[in-house]
Amino acid sequence: DTGVSQDPRHKITKRGQNVTFRCDPISEHNRLYWYRQTLGQGPEFLTYFQNEAQLEKSRLLSDRFSAERPKGSFSTLEIQRTEQGDSAMYLCASSLAARGYTFGSGTRLTVV
Amino acid sequence: AQKVTQAQTEISVVEKEDVTLDCVYETRDTTYYLFWYKQPPSGELVFLIRRNSFDEQNEISGRYSWNFQKSTSSFNFTITASQVVDSAVYFCALSGGNNNDMRFGAGTRLTVKP
């Protein structure tokens, strides 16, 4: 499989718990992006990495959110002290320079 | 600021009809990229097309065609002879010249009835 992989596909967590999602981009892609999509809306940009450097973060990314991309390979997105408003689909995408993004299937988070 | 507007929230057509999905964008960048993505019920975003701001040629790919007009800041998408499998949410998106982040419209839900 040469696409973008995300794990897990679904996550149900209790409010206040921490969750971590993983994204494995296409191996030769140097850019990696995280987006969040709520029901009935388009994806919203969260953050972007070029190799291992996190170059841009959206205002949507509160201090409860942190993303890493060690060694410029896979990336993790952690949400601490989850709130019900965090329930959404979290999408990862990768690209090579300025070309079109390839999206993963997403991780659907439900906070109960 | 960059913004993408897809005014059509939902469209319903009967199979074999042609349908056009509208997209209007705002940007101050002179170099930018426009995209269309399809999101079927399975949820995965499927890349359809990328167009840079210097290329205003219309493009046709099978039953799909795109009309890019800088004068009206529009990048419309037409499906000819629609099929049931075209039913999905379609997103128009815009990124700046560095392609660092992509701004999506709210999407248009297309339903093609048999």
mmCIF file of C-alpha atoms in Angstrom:
data_model
loop_
_atom_site.group_PDB
_atom_site.id
_atom_site.type_symbol
_atom_site.label_atom_id
_atom_site.label_comp_id
_atom_site.label_asym_id
_atom_site.label_seq_id
_atom_site.Cartn_x
_atom_site.Cartn_y
_atom_site.Cartn_z
ATOM 1 C CA ASP A 1 0.000 0.000 0.000
ATOM 2 C CA THR A 2 1.613 3.225 -1.087
ATOM 3 C CA GLY A 3 -1.067 5.633 0.142
ATOM 4 C CA VAL A 4 -1.307 7.681 3.335
ATOM 5 C CA SER A 5 -2.162 5.506 6.326
ATOM 6 C CA GLN A 6 -3.870 6.671 9.474
ATOM 7 C CA ASP A 7 -4.360 4.788 12.680
ATOM 8 C CA PRO A 8 -6.756 4.200 14.307
ATOM 9 C CA ARG A 9 -9.729 4.577 11.991
ATOM 10 C CA HIS A 10 -12.075 5.209 14.874
ATOM 11 C CA LYS A 11 -11.504 6.301 18.445
ATOM 12 C CA ILE A 12 -14.066 6.727 21.187
ATOM 13 C CA THR A 13 -12.802 8.364 24.337
ATOM 14 C CA LYS A 14 -14.176 9.855 27.490
ATOM 15 C CA ARG A 15 -14.001 13.578 28.021
ATOM 16 C CA GLY A 16 -10.776 14.540 29.725
ATOM 17 C CA GLN A 17 -8.735 11.657 28.376
ATOM 18 C CA ASN A 18 -5.723 12.052 26.110
ATOM 19 C CA VAL A 19 -5.664 10.559 22.620
ATOM 20 C CA THR A 20 -2.943 10.127 20.032
ATOM 21 C CA PHE A 21 -3.331 9.520 16.321
ATOM 22 C CA ARG A 22 -0.691 8.350 13.895
ATOM 23 C CA CYS A 23 -0.141 9.167 10.240
ATOM 24 C CA ASP A 24 2.228 7.419 7.870
ATOM 25 C CA PRO A 25 2.677 9.531 4.730
ATOM 26 C CA ILE A 26 3.747 8.394 1.305
ATOM 27 C CA SER A 27 7.413 7.645 1.786
ATOM 28 C CA GLU A 28 8.881 10.079 -0.717
ATOM 29 C CA HIS A 29 6.649 12.977 0.338
ATOM 30 C CA ASN A 30 8.454 15.629 2.373
ATOM 31 C CA ARG A 31 5.361 17.566 3.421
ATOM 32 C CA LEU A 32 2.749 16.388 5.891
ATOM 33 C CA TYR A 33 -0.453 18.125 6.892
ATOM 34 C CA TRP A 34 -3.120 17.634 9.535
ATOM 35 C CA TYR A 35 -6.695 18.741 8.953
ATOM 36 C CA ARG A 36 -9.877 18.476 10.972
ATOM 37 C CA GLN A 37 -13.287 17.969 9.434
ATOM 38 C CA THR A 38 -16.562 18.318 11.303
ATOM 39 C CA LEU A 39 -19.903 17.134 9.983
ATOM 40 C CA GLY A 40 -21.113 19.111 7.007
ATOM 41 C CA GLN A 41 -17.974 21.196 6.735
ATOM 42 C CA GLY A 42 -14.877 21.199 4.628
ATOM 43 C CA PRO A 43 -11.552 20.181 6.141
ATOM 44 C CA GLU A 44 -9.851 22.866 8.226
ATOM 45 C CA PHE A 45 -6.093 23.229 8.287
ATOM 46 C CA LEU A 46 -4.410 22.440 11.614
ATOM 47 C CA THR A 47 -0.685 22.194 11.005
ATOM 48 C CA TYR A 48 1.999 21.456 8.448
ATOM 49 C CA PHE A 49 5.450 19.846 8.500
ATOM 50 C CA GLN A 50 8.218 20.017 5.987
ATOM 51 C CA ASN A 51 10.408 17.058 6.811
ATOM 52 C CA GLU A 52 10.669 17.126 10.617
ATOM 53 C CA ALA A 53 10.078 20.864 11.022
ATOM 54 C CA GLN A 54 6.639 22.082 12.015
ATOM 55 C CA LEU A 55 6.381 25.235 9.914
ATOM 56 C CA GLU A 56 2.846 26.422 10.405
ATOM 57 C CA LYS A 57 0.088 26.026 12.972
ATOM 58 C CA SER A 58 -3.495 27.191 12.747
ATOM 59 C CA ARG A 59 -5.192 29.187 15.496
ATOM 60 C CA LEU A 60 -7.488 26.172 15.714
ATOM 61 C CA LEU A 61 -4.617 24.242 17.237
ATOM 62 C CA SER A 62 -5.046 25.090 20.912
ATOM 63 C CA ASP A 63 -2.407 24.311 23.519
ATOM 64 C CA ARG A 64 -4.145 20.981 24.152
ATOM 65 C CA PHE A 65 -3.054 19.851 20.696
ATOM 66 C CA SER A 66 0.479 18.870 19.794
ATOM 67 C CA ALA A 67 1.899 17.335 16.664
ATOM 68 C CA GLU A 68 5.263 15.813 15.982
ATOM 69 C CA ARG A 69 7.057 14.339 13.045
ATOM 70 C CA PRO A 70 10.246 12.759 14.340
ATOM 71 C CA LYS A 71 12.876 12.145 11.675
ATOM 72 C CA GLY A 72 10.567 13.493 9.026
ATOM 73 C CA SER A 73 8.730 10.213 8.623
ATOM 74 C CA PHE A 74 5.451 9.389 10.395
ATOM 75 C CA SER A 75 3.591 11.979 12.417
ATOM 76 C CA THR A 76 1.521 11.907 15.577
ATOM 77 C CA LEU A 77 -1.239 14.246 16.677
ATOM 78 C CA GLU A 78 -2.022 14.254 20.380
ATOM 79 C CA ILE A 79 -5.023 15.859 22.013
ATOM 80 C CA GLN A 80 -4.852 16.284 25.775
ATOM 81 C CA ARG A 81 -7.854 16.623 28.065
ATOM 82 C CA THR A 82 -10.288 15.974 25.237
ATOM 83 C CA GLU A 83 -13.534 17.933 25.046
ATOM 84 C CA GLN A 84 -16.740 17.084 23.249
ATOM 85 C CA GLY A 85 -15.986 19.814 20.740
ATOM 86 C CA ASP A 86 -12.941 17.851 19.645
ATOM 87 C CA SER A 87 -15.197 15.209 18.092
ATOM 88 C CA ALA A 88 -14.373 15.269 14.388
ATOM 89 C CA MET A 89 -12.592 13.461 11.595
ATOM 90 C CA TYR A 90 -8.854 14.102 11.727
ATOM 91 C CA LEU A 91 -7.294 13.890 8.301
ATOM 92 C CA CYS A 92 -3.656 13.580 7.402
ATOM 93 C CA ALA A 93 -2.266 14.406 3.967
ATOM 94 C CA SER A 94 1.140 14.370 2.385
ATOM 95 C CA SER A 95 2.641 15.948 -0.688
ATOM 96 C CA LEU A 96 5.869 16.355 -2.534
ATOM 97 C CA ALA A 97 6.713 20.047 -2.642
ATOM 98 C CA ALA A 98 3.915 22.000 -4.328
ATOM 99 C CA ARG A 99 2.027 19.128 -5.859
ATOM 100 C CA GLY A 100 -1.453 17.900 -5.014
ATOM 101 C CA TYR A 101 -2.082 16.449 -1.593
ATOM 102 C CA THR A 102 -2.870 12.797 -0.985
ATOM 103 C CA PHE A 103 -5.198 12.319 1.947
ATOM 104 C CA GLY A 104 -5.517 9.368 4.267
ATOM 105 C CA SER A 105 -8.836 7.839 5.272
ATOM 106 C CA GLY A 106 -8.865 9.790 8.513
ATOM 107 C CA THR A 107 -9.368 9.016 12.183
ATOM 108 C CA ARG A 108 -12.852 9.633 13.471
ATOM 109 C CA LEU A 109 -12.767 10.806 17.069
ATOM 110 C CA THR A 110 -15.838 10.686 19.265
ATOM 111 C CA VAL A 111 -15.590 12.242 22.717
ATOM 112 C CA VAL A 112 -18.330 11.086 25.073
ATOM 113 C CA ALA B 1 -7.009 36.207 3.514
ATOM 114 C CA GLN B 2 -7.908 33.216 1.423
ATOM 115 C CA LYS B 3 -11.477 32.079 1.116
ATOM 116 C CA VAL B 4 -13.397 29.553 -0.946
ATOM 117 C CA THR B 5 -17.151 29.761 -1.412
ATOM 118 C CA GLN B 6 -19.289 26.926 -2.669
ATOM 119 C CA ALA B 7 -22.733 28.446 -2.673
ATOM 120 C CA GLN B 8 -24.537 25.243 -3.609
ATOM 121 C CA THR B 9 -24.997 23.181 -0.473
ATOM 122 C CA GLU B 10 -26.845 20.307 -2.145
ATOM 123 C CA ILE B 11 -27.665 19.396 -5.712
ATOM 124 C CA SER B 12 -29.850 16.540 -6.864
ATOM 125 C CA VAL B 13 -29.997 15.380 -10.471
ATOM 126 C CA VAL B 14 -31.258 12.403 -12.385
ATOM 127 C CA GLU B 15 -28.766 10.087 -13.991
ATOM 128 C CA LYS B 16 -27.419 11.251 -17.373
ATOM 129 C CA GLU B 17 -28.063 14.904 -16.622
ATOM 130 C CA ASP B 18 -25.166 17.351 -16.760
ATOM 131 C CA VAL B 19 -24.375 19.207 -13.554
ATOM 132 C CA THR B 20 -22.094 22.129 -12.733
ATOM 133 C CA LEU B 21 -20.650 22.739 -9.289
ATOM 134 C CA ASP B 22 -19.696 26.333 -8.608
ATOM 135 C CA CYS B 23 -16.600 27.566 -6.810
ATOM 136 C CA VAL B 24 -15.626 31.171 -6.151
ATOM 137 C CA TYR B 25 -12.390 32.065 -4.424
ATOM 138 C CA GLU B 26 -10.661 35.039 -2.854
ATOM 139 C CA THR B 27 -6.931 35.496 -2.526
ATOM 140 C CA ARG B 28 -4.344 38.269 -2.562
ATOM 141 C CA ASP B 29 -1.635 35.945 -3.829
ATOM 142 C CA THR B 30 -0.591 36.299 -7.443
ATOM 143 C CA THR B 31 0.494 32.677 -7.503
ATOM 144 C CA TYR B 32 -1.945 30.157 -6.152
ATOM 145 C CA TYR B 33 -3.357 26.719 -6.774
ATOM 146 C CA LEU B 34 -6.929 25.555 -7.080
ATOM 147 C CA PHE B 35 -8.135 22.034 -6.430
ATOM 148 C CA TRP B 36 -11.209 19.869 -6.564
ATOM 149 C CA TYR B 37 -11.635 16.856 -4.319
ATOM 150 C CA LYS B 38 -14.371 14.232 -4.165
ATOM 151 C CA GLN B 39 -15.451 12.727 -0.852
ATOM 152 C CA PRO B 40 -17.630 9.639 -1.373
ATOM 153 C CA PRO B 41 -19.609 8.114 1.490
ATOM 154 C CA SER B 42 -16.540 6.081 2.468
ATOM 155 C CA GLY B 43 -15.023 9.375 3.650
ATOM 156 C CA GLU B 44 -11.681 9.462 1.874
ATOM 157 C CA LEU B 45 -10.846 12.626 -0.034
ATOM 158 C CA VAL B 46 -10.036 11.808 -3.637
ATOM 159 C CA PHE B 47 -7.925 14.273 -5.607
ATOM 160 C CA LEU B 48 -9.506 15.275 -8.923
ATOM 161 C CA ILE B 49 -7.554 18.216 -10.284
ATOM 162 C CA ARG B 50 -4.960 20.871 -9.461
ATOM 163 C CA ARG B 51 -4.673 24.073 -11.460
ATOM 164 C CA ASN B 52 -2.171 26.883 -11.008
ATOM 165 C CA SER B 53 -3.128 30.526 -11.328
ATOM 166 C CA PHE B 54 -1.192 31.028 -14.541
ATOM 167 C CA ASP B 55 -2.974 28.328 -16.451
ATOM 168 C CA GLU B 56 -6.464 29.373 -17.464
ATOM 169 C CA GLN B 57 -6.973 26.677 -20.035
ATOM 170 C CA ASN B 58 -10.070 24.644 -19.468
ATOM 171 C CA GLU B 59 -9.478 20.991 -18.863
ATOM 172 C CA ILE B 60 -11.487 17.928 -19.746
ATOM 173 C CA SER B 61 -10.975 14.473 -18.299
ATOM 174 C CA GLY B 62 -13.561 12.001 -19.476
ATOM 175 C CA ARG B 63 -16.935 13.153 -18.173
ATOM 176 C CA TYR B 64 -15.311 15.825 -15.983
ATOM 177 C CA SER B 65 -14.429 19.322 -17.108
ATOM 178 C CA TRP B 66 -13.220 22.421 -15.312
ATOM 179 C CA ASN B 67 -13.676 26.073 -16.226
ATOM 180 C CA PHE B 68 -11.152 28.425 -14.609
ATOM 181 C CA GLN B 69 -11.858 32.148 -15.006
ATOM 182 C CA LYS B 70 -9.556 34.554 -13.178
ATOM 183 C CA SER B 71 -11.716 37.522 -14.181
ATOM 184 C CA THR B 72 -14.542 36.205 -12.030
ATOM 185 C CA SER B 73 -12.365 34.273 -9.539
ATOM 186 C CA SER B 74 -14.215 31.104 -10.345
ATOM 187 C CA PHE B 75 -13.195 27.501 -10.864
ATOM 188 C CA ASN B 76 -16.329 25.585 -11.777
ATOM 189 C CA PHE B 77 -16.604 21.843 -12.230
ATOM 190 C CA THR B 78 -18.975 20.141 -14.667
ATOM 191 C CA ILE B 79 -19.919 16.482 -14.754
ATOM 192 C CA THR B 80 -21.401 15.417 -18.060
ATOM 193 C CA ALA B 81 -23.880 12.549 -18.247
ATOM 194 C CA SER B 82 -23.852 12.060 -14.472
ATOM 195 C CA GLN B 83 -23.910 8.593 -12.980
ATOM 196 C CA VAL B 84 -25.073 7.273 -9.616
ATOM 197 C CA VAL B 85 -21.430 6.652 -8.674
ATOM 198 C CA ASP B 86 -20.813 10.395 -8.923
ATOM 199 C CA SER B 87 -22.869 10.881 -5.756
ATOM 200 C CA ALA B 88 -20.519 12.407 -3.211
ATOM 201 C CA VAL B 89 -19.532 15.647 -1.549
ATOM 202 C CA TYR B 90 -17.290 17.740 -3.761
ATOM 203 C CA PHE B 91 -14.856 20.247 -2.307
ATOM 204 C CA CYS B 92 -13.127 23.118 -4.009
ATOM 205 C CA ALA B 93 -9.894 24.253 -2.355
ATOM 206 C CA LEU B 94 -7.281 26.975 -2.668
ATOM 207 C CA SER B 95 -3.654 27.176 -1.585
ATOM 208 C CA GLY B 96 -1.064 29.913 -1.838
ATOM 209 C CA GLY B 97 2.054 29.760 -3.946
ATOM 210 C CA ASN B 98 3.979 27.859 -1.288
ATOM 211 C CA ASN B 99 1.209 25.310 -1.051
ATOM 212 C CA ASN B 100 1.699 25.342 2.691
ATOM 213 C CA ASP B 101 -1.929 24.982 3.574
ATOM 214 C CA MET B 102 -5.089 24.429 1.658
ATOM 215 C CA ARG B 103 -8.359 26.214 2.357
ATOM 216 C CA PHE B 104 -11.460 24.252 1.553
ATOM 217 C CA GLY B 105 -14.952 25.379 0.722
ATOM 218 C CA ALA B 106 -17.866 23.952 2.662
ATOM 219 C CA GLY B 107 -18.560 21.438 -0.068
ATOM 220 C CA THR B 108 -21.463 20.614 -2.372
ATOM 221 C CA ARG B 109 -23.334 17.372 -1.807
ATOM 222 C CA LEU B 110 -24.270 15.884 -5.160
ATOM 223 C CA THR B 111 -26.927 13.185 -5.333
ATOM 224 C CA VAL B 112 -27.446 11.435 -8.642
ATOM 225 C CA LYS B 113 -30.674 9.462 -8.744
ATOM 226 C CA PRO B 114 -31.174 6.504 -11.062
#
